[in-house]
Short mmCIF file of C-alpha atoms in Angstrom, two decimals:
data_model
loop_
_atom_site.label_atom_id
_atom_site.label_comp_id
_atom_site.label_asym_id
_atom_site.label_seq_id
_atom_site.Cartn_x
_atom_site.Cartn_y
_atom_site.Cartn_z
CA MET A 403 0.00 0.00 0.00
CA TYR A 404 2.88 2.36 0.80
CA THR A 405 4.28 1.90 -2.71
CA LEU A 406 0.92 2.77 -4.26
CA LEU A 407 0.61 5.96 -2.20
CA LYS A 408 4.19 6.92 -2.99
CA GLU A 409 3.60 6.50 -6.73
CA ARG A 410 0.43 8.59 -6.62
CA ASN A 411 2.25 11.24 -4.62
CA GLU A 412 5.08 11.40 -7.17
CA ARG A 413 2.57 11.99 -9.97
CA GLN A 414 1.17 14.98 -8.08
CA LYS A 415 4.51 16.56 -7.26
CA ASN A 416 4.45 19.07 -10.13
CA GLN A 417 0.87 20.10 -9.32
CA LEU A 418 1.84 20.64 -5.68
CA VAL A 419 4.87 22.76 -6.59
CA ASP A 420 2.86 24.82 -9.11
CA PHE A 421 0.11 25.45 -6.57
CA THR A 422 2.65 26.45 -3.89
CA GLN A 423 4.24 28.95 -6.27
CA GLU A 424 0.82 30.33 -7.24
CA LEU A 425 -0.07 30.82 -3.58
CA ILE A 426 3.24 32.53 -2.77
CA ARG A 427 2.67 34.96 -5.65
CA ILE A 428 -0.49 36.26 -3.97
CA PRO A 429 0.29 38.84 -1.25
CA SER A 430 -1.75 38.02 1.85
CA PRO A 431 -0.82 40.13 4.86
CA THR A 432 -3.13 39.86 7.87
CA TYR A 433 -6.69 41.01 7.09
CA GLN A 434 -5.90 40.94 3.35
CA GLU A 435 -6.16 37.19 2.74
CA THR A 436 -9.20 37.15 0.41
CA GLN A 437 -7.38 36.51 -2.89
CA ALA A 438 -5.24 33.74 -1.39
CA ALA A 439 -8.35 32.23 0.20
CA LEU A 440 -10.09 32.18 -3.20
CA CYS A 441 -7.07 30.40 -4.69
CA ILE A 442 -7.11 27.79 -1.90
CA GLU A 443 -10.86 27.28 -2.19
CA LYS A 444 -10.54 26.80 -5.96
CA GLN A 445 -7.78 24.20 -5.51
CA MET A 446 -9.75 22.20 -2.94
CA ASN A 447 -12.74 22.16 -5.27
CA LYS A 448 -10.52 21.11 -8.16
CA LEU A 449 -9.26 18.19 -6.05
CA ASN A 450 -12.84 17.15 -5.27
CA TYR A 451 -12.94 17.62 -1.52
CA ASP A 452 -16.36 16.50 -0.28
CA LYS A 453 -17.19 19.96 1.06
CA VAL A 454 -15.37 23.28 0.63
CA PHE A 455 -16.46 26.62 2.04
CA ARG A 456 -15.30 29.84 3.67
CA ASP A 457 -16.60 30.60 7.14
CA GLY A 458 -17.55 33.93 8.65
CA ALA A 459 -13.97 34.75 9.59
CA GLY A 460 -12.69 34.10 6.05
CA ASN A 461 -11.09 30.72 6.79
CA VAL A 462 -11.15 28.16 3.99
CA VAL A 463 -12.36 24.75 5.16
CA GLY A 464 -12.13 21.56 3.13
CA ILE A 465 -13.73 18.36 4.44
CA ILE A 466 -13.25 14.76 3.39
CA PHE A 467 -15.92 12.75 5.13
CA GLY A 468 -15.13 9.39 6.70
CA ARG A 469 -17.39 6.47 7.47
CA GLU A 470 -18.14 7.70 10.99
CA ASN A 471 -18.55 11.20 12.37
CA GLU A 472 -17.21 10.70 15.89
CA THR A 473 -13.56 11.39 15.02
CA THR A 474 -12.16 14.32 13.07
CA VAL A 475 -8.53 15.00 12.25
CA LEU A 476 -7.76 18.68 11.65
CA LEU A 477 -4.81 19.88 9.56
CA ASN A 478 -4.44 23.64 9.90
CA SER A 479 -2.10 26.30 8.55
CA HIS A 480 -2.56 30.04 8.28
CA ILE A 481 -2.94 32.05 5.08
CA ASP A 482 -1.64 35.41 6.22
CA THR A 483 2.01 36.34 5.98
CA ALA A 484 4.29 38.76 7.74
CA SER A 485 4.76 42.14 6.09
CA THR A 486 7.84 42.47 3.89
CA GLN A 487 10.57 44.92 3.14
CA ASP A 488 10.93 44.51 -0.60
CA ASP A 489 14.39 46.12 -0.59
CA LEU A 490 15.77 43.22 1.47
CA TRP A 491 15.00 40.70 -1.28
CA ASN A 492 17.21 40.01 -4.32
CA ASP A 493 14.07 39.08 -6.29
CA SER A 494 10.45 39.92 -5.72
CA PRO A 495 9.31 38.58 -2.33
CA TYR A 496 6.35 37.11 -4.24
CA SER A 497 8.34 35.41 -6.99
CA GLY A 498 7.86 31.81 -5.88
CA LYS A 499 11.29 31.26 -7.42
CA ILE A 500 12.79 27.77 -7.23
CA GLU A 501 16.52 27.56 -6.66
CA ASN A 502 18.50 24.52 -5.57
CA GLY A 503 15.27 22.61 -4.91
CA ARG A 504 13.81 25.29 -2.64
CA ILE A 505 10.87 27.61 -3.21
CA TYR A 506 11.48 31.21 -2.18
CA GLY A 507 9.00 33.92 -1.32
CA VAL A 508 6.99 35.42 1.49
CA GLY A 509 5.10 32.65 3.25
CA ALA A 510 6.97 29.78 1.55
CA SER A 511 7.66 28.15 4.90
CA ASP A 512 5.21 30.12 7.06
CA CYS A 513 2.68 28.75 6.06
CA LYS A 514 1.83 28.64 2.36
CA GLY A 515 4.04 25.62 1.73
CA GLY A 516 2.31 23.88 4.64
CA ILE A 517 -1.14 24.74 3.30
CA ALA A 518 -0.26 23.28 -0.09
CA ALA A 519 1.18 20.11 1.46
CA GLN A 520 -1.90 19.60 3.63
CA ILE A 521 -4.33 20.16 0.75
CA PHE A 522 -2.52 17.64 -1.44
CA ALA A 523 -2.16 15.17 1.46
CA GLY A 524 -5.94 15.21 1.79
CA ASP A 525 -6.27 14.64 -1.93
CA LEU A 526 -3.82 11.74 -1.79
CA LEU A 527 -5.84 10.11 0.99
CA LYS A 528 -9.09 10.61 -0.92
CA ARG A 529 -7.68 9.22 -4.16
CA SER A 530 -6.06 6.25 -2.41
CA LEU A 531 -9.57 4.84 -1.92
CA LEU A 532 -8.65 3.85 1.64
CA PRO A 533 -11.82 4.31 3.66
CA LEU A 534 -11.32 6.90 6.38
CA GLN A 535 -12.78 5.94 9.73
CA GLY A 536 -13.40 9.55 10.67
CA ASN A 537 -13.35 12.90 8.90
CA LEU A 538 -10.40 14.90 7.64
CA VAL A 539 -10.61 18.68 7.81
CA VAL A 540 -7.99 20.80 6.07
CA ALA A 541 -8.30 24.42 7.14
CA ALA A 542 -6.46 27.51 5.96
CA THR A 543 -7.06 30.13 8.61
CA VAL A 544 -6.76 33.92 8.69
CA GLY A 545 -5.47 36.44 11.19
CA GLU A 546 -2.56 34.55 12.76
CA GLU A 547 0.50 36.72 12.11
CA ASN A 548 -0.77 39.48 14.41
CA GLY A 549 -0.68 37.06 17.33
CA ARG A 550 -4.42 37.02 17.90
CA SER A 551 -5.22 33.74 16.07
CA MET A 552 -8.70 35.00 15.30
CA GLY A 553 -9.20 32.57 12.43
CA VAL A 554 -8.28 29.40 14.27
CA ARG A 555 -10.38 30.41 17.27
CA THR A 556 -13.40 30.94 15.03
CA LEU A 557 -12.73 27.62 13.31
CA VAL A 558 -12.58 25.61 16.55
CA GLU A 559 -15.21 27.48 18.58
CA GLU A 560 -17.83 28.10 15.86
CA THR A 561 -17.24 26.65 12.40
CA LEU A 562 -16.45 23.03 13.22
CA PRO A 563 -19.26 22.71 15.81
CA GLU A 564 -21.69 24.23 13.26
CA GLN A 565 -20.67 21.42 10.90
CA GLY A 566 -21.17 18.80 13.62
CA LEU A 567 -17.42 18.17 13.82
CA THR A 568 -15.13 18.13 16.83
CA PRO A 569 -11.37 17.85 16.34
#
């Protein structure tokens, strides 16, 4: 089974890298995450998540339903990035440039690369046809870089309970 998942993952590698670059190219400082959220929502829909929506805070939530509703695994990363000083970058901070096997740009490691990896991990699980016991929620939350974690609080306190899910 591991070999099958590894092969499927290899076939998606270019799509994952392209999506990560696309996401990095969209500036998304705190409270200005809408365009990046739209990009994430579009990708989740393209990958056929069972349910994709944005909640009242602006978080993007993708759900892959399992056989039972009692257990939910939550993968979460934040969309917003720290503000940049463009003059400190050799290239555009939103280039998504690949050099020596690394992707560069604002949010590449905090957390746009993580969002992309989580979205495609969910897709890999769904396409593996392994029945999930519980649900998988992949959430891209807003408002984290300012230290208030507004998005994740809304997700856990309101959005998931409204969906009948508890992580």
